[in-house]
PDB file of C-alpha atoms and ligand atoms in Angstrom:
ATOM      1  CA  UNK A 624      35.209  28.299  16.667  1.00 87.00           C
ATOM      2  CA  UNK A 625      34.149  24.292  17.074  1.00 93.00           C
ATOM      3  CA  UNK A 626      30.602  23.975  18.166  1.00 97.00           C
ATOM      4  CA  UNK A 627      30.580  23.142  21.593  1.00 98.00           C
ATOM      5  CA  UNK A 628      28.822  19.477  22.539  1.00 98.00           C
ATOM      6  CA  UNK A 629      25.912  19.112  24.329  1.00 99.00           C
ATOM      7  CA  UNK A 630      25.318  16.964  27.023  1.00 98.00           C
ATOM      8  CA  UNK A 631      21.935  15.966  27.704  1.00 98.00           C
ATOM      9  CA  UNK A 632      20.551  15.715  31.302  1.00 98.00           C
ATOM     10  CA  UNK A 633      19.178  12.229  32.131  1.00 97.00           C
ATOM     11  CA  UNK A 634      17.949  12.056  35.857  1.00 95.00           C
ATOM     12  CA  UNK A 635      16.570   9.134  36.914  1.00 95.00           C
ATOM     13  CA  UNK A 636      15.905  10.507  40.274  1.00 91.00           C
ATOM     14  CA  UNK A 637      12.992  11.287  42.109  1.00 88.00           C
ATOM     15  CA  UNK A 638      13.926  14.551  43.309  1.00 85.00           C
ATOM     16  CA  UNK A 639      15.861  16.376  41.283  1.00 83.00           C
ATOM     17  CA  UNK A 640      15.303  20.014  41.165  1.00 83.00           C
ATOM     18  CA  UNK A 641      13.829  20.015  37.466  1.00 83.00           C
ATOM     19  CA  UNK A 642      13.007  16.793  35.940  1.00 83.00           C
ATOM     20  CA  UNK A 643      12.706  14.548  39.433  1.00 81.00           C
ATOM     21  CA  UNK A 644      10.244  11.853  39.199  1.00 83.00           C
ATOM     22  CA  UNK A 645      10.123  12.566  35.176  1.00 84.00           C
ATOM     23  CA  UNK A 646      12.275   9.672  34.245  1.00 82.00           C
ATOM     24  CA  UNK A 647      12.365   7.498  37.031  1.00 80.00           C
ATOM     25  CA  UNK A 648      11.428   3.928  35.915  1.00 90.00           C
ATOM     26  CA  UNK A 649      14.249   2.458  33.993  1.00 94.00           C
ATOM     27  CA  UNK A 650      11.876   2.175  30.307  1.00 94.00           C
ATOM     28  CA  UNK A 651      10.701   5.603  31.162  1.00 95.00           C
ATOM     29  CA  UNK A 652      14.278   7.085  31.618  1.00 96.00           C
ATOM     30  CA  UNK A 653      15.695   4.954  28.069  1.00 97.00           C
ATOM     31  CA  UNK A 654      12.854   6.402  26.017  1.00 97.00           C
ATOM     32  CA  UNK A 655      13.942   9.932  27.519  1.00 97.00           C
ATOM     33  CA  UNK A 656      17.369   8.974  26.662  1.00 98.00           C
ATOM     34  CA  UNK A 657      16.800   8.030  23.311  1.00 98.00           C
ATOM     35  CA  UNK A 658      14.199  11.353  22.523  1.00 98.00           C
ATOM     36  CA  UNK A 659      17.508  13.758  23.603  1.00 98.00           C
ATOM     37  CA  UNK A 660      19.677  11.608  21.275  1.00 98.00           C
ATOM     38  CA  UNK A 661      17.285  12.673  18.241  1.00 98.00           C
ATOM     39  CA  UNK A 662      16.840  16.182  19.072  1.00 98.00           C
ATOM     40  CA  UNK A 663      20.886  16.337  18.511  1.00 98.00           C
ATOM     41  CA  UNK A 664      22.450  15.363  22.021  1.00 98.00           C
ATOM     42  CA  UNK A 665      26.314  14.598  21.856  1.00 98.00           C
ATOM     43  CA  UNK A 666      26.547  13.051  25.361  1.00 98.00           C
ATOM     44  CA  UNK A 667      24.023  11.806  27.679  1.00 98.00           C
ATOM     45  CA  UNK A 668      24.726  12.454  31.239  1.00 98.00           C
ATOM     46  CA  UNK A 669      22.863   9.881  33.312  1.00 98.00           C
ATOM     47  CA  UNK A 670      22.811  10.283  37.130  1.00 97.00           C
ATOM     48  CA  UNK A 671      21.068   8.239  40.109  1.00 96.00           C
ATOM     49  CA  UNK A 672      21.627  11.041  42.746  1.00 93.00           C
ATOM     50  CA  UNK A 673      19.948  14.603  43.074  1.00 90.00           C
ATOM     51  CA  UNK A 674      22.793  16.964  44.017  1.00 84.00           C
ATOM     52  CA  UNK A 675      20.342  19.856  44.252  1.00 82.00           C
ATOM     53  CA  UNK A 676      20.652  22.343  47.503  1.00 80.00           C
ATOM     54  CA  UNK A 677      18.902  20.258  50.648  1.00 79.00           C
ATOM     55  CA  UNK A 678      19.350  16.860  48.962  1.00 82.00           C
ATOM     56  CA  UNK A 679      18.928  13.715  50.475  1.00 86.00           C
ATOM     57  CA  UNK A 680      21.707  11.210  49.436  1.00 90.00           C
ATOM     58  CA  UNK A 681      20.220   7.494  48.384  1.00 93.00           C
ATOM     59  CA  UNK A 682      22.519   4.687  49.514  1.00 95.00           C
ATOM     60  CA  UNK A 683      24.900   3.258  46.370  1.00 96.00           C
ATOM     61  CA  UNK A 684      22.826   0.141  46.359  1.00 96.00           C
ATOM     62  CA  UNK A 685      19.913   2.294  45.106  1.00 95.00           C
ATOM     63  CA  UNK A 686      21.739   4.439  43.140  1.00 96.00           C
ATOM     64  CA  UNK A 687      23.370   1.537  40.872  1.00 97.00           C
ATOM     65  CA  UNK A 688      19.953   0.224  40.542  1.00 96.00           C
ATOM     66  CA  UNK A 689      18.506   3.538  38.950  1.00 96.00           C
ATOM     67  CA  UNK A 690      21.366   4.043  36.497  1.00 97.00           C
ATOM     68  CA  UNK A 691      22.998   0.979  35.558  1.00 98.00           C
ATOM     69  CA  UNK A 692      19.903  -0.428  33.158  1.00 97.00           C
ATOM     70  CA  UNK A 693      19.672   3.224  31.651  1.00 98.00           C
ATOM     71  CA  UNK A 694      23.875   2.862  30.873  1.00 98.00           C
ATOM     72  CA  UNK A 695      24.026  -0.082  29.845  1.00 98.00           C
ATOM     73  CA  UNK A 696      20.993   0.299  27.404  1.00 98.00           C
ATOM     74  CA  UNK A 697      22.138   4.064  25.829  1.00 98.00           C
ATOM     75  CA  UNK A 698      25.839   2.876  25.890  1.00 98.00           C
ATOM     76  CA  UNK A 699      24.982   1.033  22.708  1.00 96.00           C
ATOM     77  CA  UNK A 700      23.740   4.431  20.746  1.00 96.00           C
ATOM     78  CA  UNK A 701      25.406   7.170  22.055  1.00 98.00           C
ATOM     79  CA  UNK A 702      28.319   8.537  24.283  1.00 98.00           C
ATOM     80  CA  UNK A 703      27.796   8.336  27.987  1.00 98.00           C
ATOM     81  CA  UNK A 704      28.399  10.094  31.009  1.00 98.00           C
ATOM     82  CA  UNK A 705      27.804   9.027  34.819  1.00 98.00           C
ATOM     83  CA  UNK A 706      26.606  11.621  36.899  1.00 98.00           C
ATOM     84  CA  UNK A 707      27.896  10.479  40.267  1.00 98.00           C
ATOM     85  CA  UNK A 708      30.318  10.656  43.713  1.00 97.00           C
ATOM     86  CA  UNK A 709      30.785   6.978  44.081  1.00 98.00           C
ATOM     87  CA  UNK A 710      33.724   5.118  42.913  1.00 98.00           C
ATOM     88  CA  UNK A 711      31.386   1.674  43.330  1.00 98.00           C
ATOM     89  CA  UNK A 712      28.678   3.262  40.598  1.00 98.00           C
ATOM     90  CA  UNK A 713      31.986   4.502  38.694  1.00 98.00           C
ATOM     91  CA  UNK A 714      33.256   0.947  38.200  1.00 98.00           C
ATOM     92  CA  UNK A 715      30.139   0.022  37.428  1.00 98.00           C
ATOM     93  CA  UNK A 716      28.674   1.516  34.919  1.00 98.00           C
ATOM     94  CA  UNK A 717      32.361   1.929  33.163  1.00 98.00           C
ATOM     95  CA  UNK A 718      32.383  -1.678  32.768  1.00 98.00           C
ATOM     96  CA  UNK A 719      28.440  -0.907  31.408  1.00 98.00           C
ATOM     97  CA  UNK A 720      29.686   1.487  29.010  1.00 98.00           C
ATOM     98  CA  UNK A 721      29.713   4.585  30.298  1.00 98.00           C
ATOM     99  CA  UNK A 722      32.885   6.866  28.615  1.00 98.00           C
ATOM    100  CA  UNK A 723      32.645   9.634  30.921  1.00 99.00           C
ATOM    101  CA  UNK A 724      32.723   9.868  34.367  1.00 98.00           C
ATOM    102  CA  UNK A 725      31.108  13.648  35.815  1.00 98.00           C
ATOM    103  CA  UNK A 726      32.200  13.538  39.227  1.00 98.00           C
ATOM    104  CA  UNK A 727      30.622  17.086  40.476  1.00 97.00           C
ATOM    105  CA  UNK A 728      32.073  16.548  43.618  1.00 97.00           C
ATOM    106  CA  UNK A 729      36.579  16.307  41.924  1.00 98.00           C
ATOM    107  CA  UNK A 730      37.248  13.339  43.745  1.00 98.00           C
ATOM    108  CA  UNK A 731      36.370  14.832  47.284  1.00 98.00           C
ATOM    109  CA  UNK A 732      32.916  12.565  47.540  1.00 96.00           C
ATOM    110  CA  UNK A 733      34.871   9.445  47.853  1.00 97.00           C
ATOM    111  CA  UNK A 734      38.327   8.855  49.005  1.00 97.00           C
ATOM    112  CA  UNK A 735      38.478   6.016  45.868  1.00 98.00           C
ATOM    113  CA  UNK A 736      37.403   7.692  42.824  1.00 98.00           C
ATOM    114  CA  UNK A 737      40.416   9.148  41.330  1.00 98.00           C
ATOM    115  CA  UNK A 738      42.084   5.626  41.261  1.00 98.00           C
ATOM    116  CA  UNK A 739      38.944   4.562  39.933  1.00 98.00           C
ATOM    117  CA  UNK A 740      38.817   6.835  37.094  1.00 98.00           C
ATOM    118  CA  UNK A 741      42.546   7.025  36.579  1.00 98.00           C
ATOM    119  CA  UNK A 742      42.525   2.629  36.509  1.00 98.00           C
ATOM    120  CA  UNK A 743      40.049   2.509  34.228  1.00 98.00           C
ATOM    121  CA  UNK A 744      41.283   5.007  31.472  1.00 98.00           C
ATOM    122  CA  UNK A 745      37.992   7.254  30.455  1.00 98.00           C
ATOM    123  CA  UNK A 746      37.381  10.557  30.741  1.00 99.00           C
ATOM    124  CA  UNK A 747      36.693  12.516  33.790  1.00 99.00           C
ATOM    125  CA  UNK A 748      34.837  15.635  34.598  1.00 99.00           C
ATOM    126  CA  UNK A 749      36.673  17.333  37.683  1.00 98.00           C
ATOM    127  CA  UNK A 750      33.668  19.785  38.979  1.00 98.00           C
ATOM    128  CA  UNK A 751      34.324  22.839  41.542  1.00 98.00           C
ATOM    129  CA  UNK A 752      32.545  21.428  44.528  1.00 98.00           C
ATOM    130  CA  UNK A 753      32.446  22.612  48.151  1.00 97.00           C
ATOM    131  CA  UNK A 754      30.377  20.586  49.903  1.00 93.00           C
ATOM    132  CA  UNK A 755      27.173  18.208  49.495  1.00 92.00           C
ATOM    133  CA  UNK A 756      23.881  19.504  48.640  1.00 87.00           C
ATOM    134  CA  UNK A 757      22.650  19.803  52.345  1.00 86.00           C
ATOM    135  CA  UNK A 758      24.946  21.958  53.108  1.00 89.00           C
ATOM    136  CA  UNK A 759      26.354  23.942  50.212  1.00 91.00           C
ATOM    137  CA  UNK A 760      24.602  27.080  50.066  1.00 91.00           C
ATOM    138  CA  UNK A 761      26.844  27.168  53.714  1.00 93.00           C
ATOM    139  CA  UNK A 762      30.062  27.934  51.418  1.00 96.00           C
ATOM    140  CA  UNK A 763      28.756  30.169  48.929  1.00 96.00           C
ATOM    141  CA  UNK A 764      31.162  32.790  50.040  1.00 97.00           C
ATOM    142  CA  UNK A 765      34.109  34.509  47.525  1.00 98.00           C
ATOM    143  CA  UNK A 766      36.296  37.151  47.336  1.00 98.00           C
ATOM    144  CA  UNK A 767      37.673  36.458  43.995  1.00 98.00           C
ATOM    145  CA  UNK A 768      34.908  34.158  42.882  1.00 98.00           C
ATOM    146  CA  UNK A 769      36.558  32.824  39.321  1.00 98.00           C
ATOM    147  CA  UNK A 770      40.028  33.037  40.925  1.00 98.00           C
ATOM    148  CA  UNK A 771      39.271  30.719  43.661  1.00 98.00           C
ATOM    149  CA  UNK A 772      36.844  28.888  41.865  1.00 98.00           C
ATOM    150  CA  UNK A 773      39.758  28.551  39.167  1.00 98.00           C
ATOM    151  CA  UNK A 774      42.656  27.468  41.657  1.00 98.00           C
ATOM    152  CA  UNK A 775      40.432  25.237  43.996  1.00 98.00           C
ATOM    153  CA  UNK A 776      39.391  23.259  40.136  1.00 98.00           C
ATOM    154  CA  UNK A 777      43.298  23.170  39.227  1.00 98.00           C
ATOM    155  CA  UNK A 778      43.362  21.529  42.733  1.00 98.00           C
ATOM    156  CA  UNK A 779      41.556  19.278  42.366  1.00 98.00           C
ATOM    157  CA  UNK A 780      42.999  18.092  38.356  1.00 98.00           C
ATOM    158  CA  UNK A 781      46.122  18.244  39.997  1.00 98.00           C
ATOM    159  CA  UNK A 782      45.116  15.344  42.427  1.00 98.00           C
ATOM    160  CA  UNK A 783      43.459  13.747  39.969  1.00 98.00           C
ATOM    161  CA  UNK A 784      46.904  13.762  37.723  1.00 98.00           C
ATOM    162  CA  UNK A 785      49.039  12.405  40.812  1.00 98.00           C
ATOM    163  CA  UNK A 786      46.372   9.104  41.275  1.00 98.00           C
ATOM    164  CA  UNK A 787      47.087   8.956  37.617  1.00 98.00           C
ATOM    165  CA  UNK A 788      44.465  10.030  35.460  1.00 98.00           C
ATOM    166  CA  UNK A 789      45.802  11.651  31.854  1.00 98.00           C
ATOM    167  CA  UNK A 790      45.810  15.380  31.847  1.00 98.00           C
ATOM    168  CA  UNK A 791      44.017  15.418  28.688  1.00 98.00           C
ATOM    169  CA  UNK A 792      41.194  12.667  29.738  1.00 98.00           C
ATOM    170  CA  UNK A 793      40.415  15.429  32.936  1.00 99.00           C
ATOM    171  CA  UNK A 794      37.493  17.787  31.771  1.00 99.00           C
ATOM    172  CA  UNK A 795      37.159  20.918  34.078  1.00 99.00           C
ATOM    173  CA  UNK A 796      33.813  22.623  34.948  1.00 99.00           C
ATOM    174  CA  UNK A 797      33.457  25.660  36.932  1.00 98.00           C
ATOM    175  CA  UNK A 798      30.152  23.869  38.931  1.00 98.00           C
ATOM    176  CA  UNK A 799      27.465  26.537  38.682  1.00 98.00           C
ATOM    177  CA  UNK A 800      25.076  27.060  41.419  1.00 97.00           C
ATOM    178  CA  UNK A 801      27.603  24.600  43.592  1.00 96.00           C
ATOM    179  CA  UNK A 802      28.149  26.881  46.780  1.00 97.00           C
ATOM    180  CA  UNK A 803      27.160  29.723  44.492  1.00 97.00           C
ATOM    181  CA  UNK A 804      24.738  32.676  44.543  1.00 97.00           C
ATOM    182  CA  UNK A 805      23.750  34.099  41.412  1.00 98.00           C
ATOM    183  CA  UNK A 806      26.253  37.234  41.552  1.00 98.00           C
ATOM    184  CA  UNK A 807      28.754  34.340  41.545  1.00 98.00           C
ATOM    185  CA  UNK A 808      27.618  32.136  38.704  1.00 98.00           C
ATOM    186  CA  UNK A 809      26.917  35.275  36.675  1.00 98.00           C
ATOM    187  CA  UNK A 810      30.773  36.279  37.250  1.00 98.00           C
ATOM    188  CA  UNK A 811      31.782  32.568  36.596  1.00 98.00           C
ATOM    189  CA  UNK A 812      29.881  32.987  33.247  1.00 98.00           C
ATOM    190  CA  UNK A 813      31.287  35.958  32.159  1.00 98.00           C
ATOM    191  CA  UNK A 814      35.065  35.155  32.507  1.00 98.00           C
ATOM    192  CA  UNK A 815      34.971  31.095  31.556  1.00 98.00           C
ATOM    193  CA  UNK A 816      37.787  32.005  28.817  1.00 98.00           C
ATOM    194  CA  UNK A 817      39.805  31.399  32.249  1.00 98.00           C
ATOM    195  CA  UNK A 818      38.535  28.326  32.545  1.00 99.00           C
ATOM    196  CA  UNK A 819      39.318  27.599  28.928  1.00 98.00           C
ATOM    197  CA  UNK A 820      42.952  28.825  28.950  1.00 98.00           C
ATOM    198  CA  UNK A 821      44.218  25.855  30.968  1.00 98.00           C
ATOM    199  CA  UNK A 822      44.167  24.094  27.937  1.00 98.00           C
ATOM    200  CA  UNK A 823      41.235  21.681  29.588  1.00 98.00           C
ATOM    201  CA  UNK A 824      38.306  20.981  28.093  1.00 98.00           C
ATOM    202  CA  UNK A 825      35.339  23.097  30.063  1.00 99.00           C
ATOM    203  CA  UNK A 826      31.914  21.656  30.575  1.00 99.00           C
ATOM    204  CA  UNK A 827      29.352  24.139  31.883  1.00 99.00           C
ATOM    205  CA  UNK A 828      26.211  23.087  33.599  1.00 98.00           C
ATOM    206  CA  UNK A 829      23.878  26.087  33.523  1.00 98.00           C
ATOM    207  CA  UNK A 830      20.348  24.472  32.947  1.00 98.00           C
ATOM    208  CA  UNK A 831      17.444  25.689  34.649  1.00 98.00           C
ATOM    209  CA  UNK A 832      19.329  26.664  37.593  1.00 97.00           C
ATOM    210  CA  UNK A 833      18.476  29.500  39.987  1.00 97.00           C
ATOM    211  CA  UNK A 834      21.004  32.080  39.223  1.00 98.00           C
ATOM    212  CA  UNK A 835      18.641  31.956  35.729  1.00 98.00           C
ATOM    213  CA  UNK A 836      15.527  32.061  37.910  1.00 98.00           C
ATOM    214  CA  UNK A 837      17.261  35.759  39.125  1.00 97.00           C
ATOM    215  CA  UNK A 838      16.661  37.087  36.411  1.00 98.00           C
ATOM    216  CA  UNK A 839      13.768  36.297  34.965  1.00 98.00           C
ATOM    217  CA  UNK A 840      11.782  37.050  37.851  1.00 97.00           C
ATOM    218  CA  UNK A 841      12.126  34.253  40.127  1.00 94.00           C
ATOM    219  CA  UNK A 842      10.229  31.987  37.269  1.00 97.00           C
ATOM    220  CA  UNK A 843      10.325  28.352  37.661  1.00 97.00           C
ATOM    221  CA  UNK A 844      12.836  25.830  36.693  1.00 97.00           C
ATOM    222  CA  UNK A 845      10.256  24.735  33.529  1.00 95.00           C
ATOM    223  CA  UNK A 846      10.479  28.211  32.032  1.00 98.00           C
ATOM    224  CA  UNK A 847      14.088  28.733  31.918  1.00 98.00           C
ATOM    225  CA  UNK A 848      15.294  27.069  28.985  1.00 98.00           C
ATOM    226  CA  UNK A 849      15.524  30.054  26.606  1.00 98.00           C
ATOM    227  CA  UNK A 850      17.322  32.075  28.910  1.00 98.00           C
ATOM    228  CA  UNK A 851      19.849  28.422  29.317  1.00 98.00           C
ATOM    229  CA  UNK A 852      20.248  28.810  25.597  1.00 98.00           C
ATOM    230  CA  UNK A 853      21.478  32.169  25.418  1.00 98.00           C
ATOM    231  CA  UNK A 854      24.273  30.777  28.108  1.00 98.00           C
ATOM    232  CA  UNK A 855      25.146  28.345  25.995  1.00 98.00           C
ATOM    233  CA  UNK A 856      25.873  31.190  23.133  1.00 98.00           C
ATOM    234  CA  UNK A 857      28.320  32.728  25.663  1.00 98.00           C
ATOM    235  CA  UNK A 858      29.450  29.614  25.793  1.00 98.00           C
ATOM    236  CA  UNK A 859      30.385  29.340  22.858  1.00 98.00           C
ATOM    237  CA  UNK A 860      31.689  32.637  22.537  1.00 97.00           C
ATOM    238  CA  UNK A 861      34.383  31.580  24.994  1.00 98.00           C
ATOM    239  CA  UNK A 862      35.954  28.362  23.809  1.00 98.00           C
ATOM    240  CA  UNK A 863      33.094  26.062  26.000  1.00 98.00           C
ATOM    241  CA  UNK A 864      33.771  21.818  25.100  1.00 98.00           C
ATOM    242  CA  UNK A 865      30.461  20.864  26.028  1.00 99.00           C
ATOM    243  CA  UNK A 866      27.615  22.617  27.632  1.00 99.00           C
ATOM    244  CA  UNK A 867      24.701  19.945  29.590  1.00 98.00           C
ATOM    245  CA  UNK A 868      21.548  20.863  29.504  1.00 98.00           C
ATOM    246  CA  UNK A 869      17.553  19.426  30.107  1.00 98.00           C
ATOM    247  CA  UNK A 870      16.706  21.020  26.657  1.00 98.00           C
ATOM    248  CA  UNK A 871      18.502  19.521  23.662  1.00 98.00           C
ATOM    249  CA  UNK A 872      16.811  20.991  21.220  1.00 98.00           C
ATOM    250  CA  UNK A 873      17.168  24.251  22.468  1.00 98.00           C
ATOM    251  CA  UNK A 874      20.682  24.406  23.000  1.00 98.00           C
ATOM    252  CA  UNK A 875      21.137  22.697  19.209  1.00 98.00           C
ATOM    253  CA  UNK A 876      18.935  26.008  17.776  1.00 98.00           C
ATOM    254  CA  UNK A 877      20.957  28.388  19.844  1.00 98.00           C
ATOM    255  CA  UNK A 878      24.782  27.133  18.776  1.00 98.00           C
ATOM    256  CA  UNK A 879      23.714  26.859  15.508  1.00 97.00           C
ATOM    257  CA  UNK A 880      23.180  30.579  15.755  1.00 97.00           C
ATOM    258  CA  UNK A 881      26.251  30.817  17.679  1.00 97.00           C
ATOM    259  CA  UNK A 882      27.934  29.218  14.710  1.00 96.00           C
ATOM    260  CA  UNK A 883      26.399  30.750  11.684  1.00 96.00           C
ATOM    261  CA  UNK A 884      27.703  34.397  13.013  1.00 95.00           C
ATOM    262  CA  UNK A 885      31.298  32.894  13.770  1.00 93.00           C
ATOM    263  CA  UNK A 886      31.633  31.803  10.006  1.00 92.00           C
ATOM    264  CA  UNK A 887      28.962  32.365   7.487  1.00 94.00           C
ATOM    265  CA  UNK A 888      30.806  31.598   4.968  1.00 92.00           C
ATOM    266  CA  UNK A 889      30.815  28.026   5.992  1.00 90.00           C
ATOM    267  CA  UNK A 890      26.879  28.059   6.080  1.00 87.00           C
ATOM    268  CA  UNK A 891      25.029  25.598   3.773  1.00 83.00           C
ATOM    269  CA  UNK A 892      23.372  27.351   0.456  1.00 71.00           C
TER     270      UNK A 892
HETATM  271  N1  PMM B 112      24.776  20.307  37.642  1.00 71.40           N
HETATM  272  C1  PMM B 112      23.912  19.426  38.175  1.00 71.40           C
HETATM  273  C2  PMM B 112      24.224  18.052  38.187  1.00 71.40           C
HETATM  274  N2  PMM B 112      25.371  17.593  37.637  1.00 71.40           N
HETATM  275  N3  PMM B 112      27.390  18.016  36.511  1.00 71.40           N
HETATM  276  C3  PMM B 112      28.262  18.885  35.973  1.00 71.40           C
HETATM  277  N4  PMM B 112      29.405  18.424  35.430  1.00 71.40           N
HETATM  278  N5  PMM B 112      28.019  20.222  35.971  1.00 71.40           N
HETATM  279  C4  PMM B 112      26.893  20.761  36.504  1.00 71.40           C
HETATM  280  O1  PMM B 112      26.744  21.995  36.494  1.00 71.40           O
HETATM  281  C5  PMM B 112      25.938  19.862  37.094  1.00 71.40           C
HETATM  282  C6  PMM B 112      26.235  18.473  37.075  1.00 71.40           C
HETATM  283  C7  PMM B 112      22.653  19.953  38.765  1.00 71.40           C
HETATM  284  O2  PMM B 112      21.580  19.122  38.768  1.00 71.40           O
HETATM  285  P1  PMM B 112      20.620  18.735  37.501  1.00 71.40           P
HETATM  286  O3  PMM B 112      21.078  17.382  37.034  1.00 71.40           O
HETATM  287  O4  PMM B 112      19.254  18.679  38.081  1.00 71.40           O
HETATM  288  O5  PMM B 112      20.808  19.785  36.446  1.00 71.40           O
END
């Protein structure tokens, strides 16, 4: 078992669900940045738009101007991803720095993103994705939730393959809470060896989210990081790449765990 990555969650937003408003001034969200590189982040994941249920989309001008500063800054000390549905932002921050491009929406939020990615030659997350945040809880209806989940993803890689992006630069991710109730990100989360044996890298995004809230009592987005850590062990236990997350450190303690159980023999003395 490889440790999966983690990919921390830089929002410099001022509404998203969690951290909105935490990181929103460019110094603000670098210093954030920089704090999840030293508590063991892999990636960061830097976004400009709040894709939580009931959002309110900013215009790309506005966008560009949250991120682009924060990319181009982190690009020099650590990998980075671009949380975002715009080819313009894309382009962008690509030619910024950015590695990664985490398009939650697989190249259905703009008719010019595939090309984009595929033109430019980094790696792209391909995200399940139904619909935009004001109106996604409308789709959160399954009757094979990881099966359609599953074949709706491979529909999306396989567009992303025909505009010419390398099978093995496309990252899948099964897009929890995305037009999901919690019976259906619990289900995703318990079968995401399917995701896995496509032979894609996965990325899971369970952080703080509400199917977490379920069970724990309905407890704010805050207190939800230990329960996000012991996702991140199942995780692990199924073959995960990279697992994003708010909490760094957290998810650092809990795959070390995850890792010292798989093979203690390779466990420092
Ligand atoms: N979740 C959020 C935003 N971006 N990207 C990927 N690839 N997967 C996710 O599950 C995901 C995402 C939800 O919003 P947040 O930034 O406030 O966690």
């Amino acid at each position: 078992m490889e440790r999966p990555l983690v990919m921390g969650v830089l929002n410099v937003t001022p509404d998203s669900f969690s951290d909105g408003g935490r990181w929103a001034s460019t110094e603000q969200a670098i210093a954030h940045g920089l704090e999840l590189v030293a508590q063991g982040a892999d990636i960061i994941d830097i976004g400009g738009e709040s894709t939580r249920p009931g959002a309110v989309r900013p215009d790309a001008k506005e966008e560009l101007a949250r991120v682009l500063p924060v990319v181009e800054a982190l690009s020099a000390e650590v990998v980075v991803s671009v949380d975002t549905m715009r080819a313009e932002i894309a382009g962008a921050t690509i030619a910024a720095g950015a590695q990664i491009i985490n398009d939650v929406s697989g190249g259905l939020g703009d008719s010019g993103m595939l090309r984009m990615v595929a033109d430019a030659g980094v790696d792209y997350v391909c995200q399940h994705w139904r619909g935009h945040g004001a109106v996604m809880d409308n789709f959160a209806s399954y009757a094979d939730v990881v099966t359609e989940v599953l074949t709706e993803t491979m529909g999306r890689v396989e567009a992303a393959v025909a505009a010419g992006i390398a099978p093995e630069r496309i990252i899948i991710d099964p897009g929890l809470g995305f037009a999901k109730k919690a019976v259906h990100d619990w289900t995703l989360v318990g079968s995401l060896h399917r995701f896995v044996a496509t032979g894609h890298r996965v990325l899971v995004g369970a952080s703080r989210k509400r199917f977490l809230g379920a069970v724990l009592g309905g407890r704010a987005p805050d207190g939800r990081d230990v329960a996000t850590a012991a996702v991140s062990v199942l995780c692990a236990r199924q073959g995960v790449w990279a697992v994003r997350a708010h909490d760094v450190l957290a998810q650092r303690d809990a795959l070390a765990v995850a890792m010292a159980v798989d093979d203690p023999m390779a466990l420092p003395v």
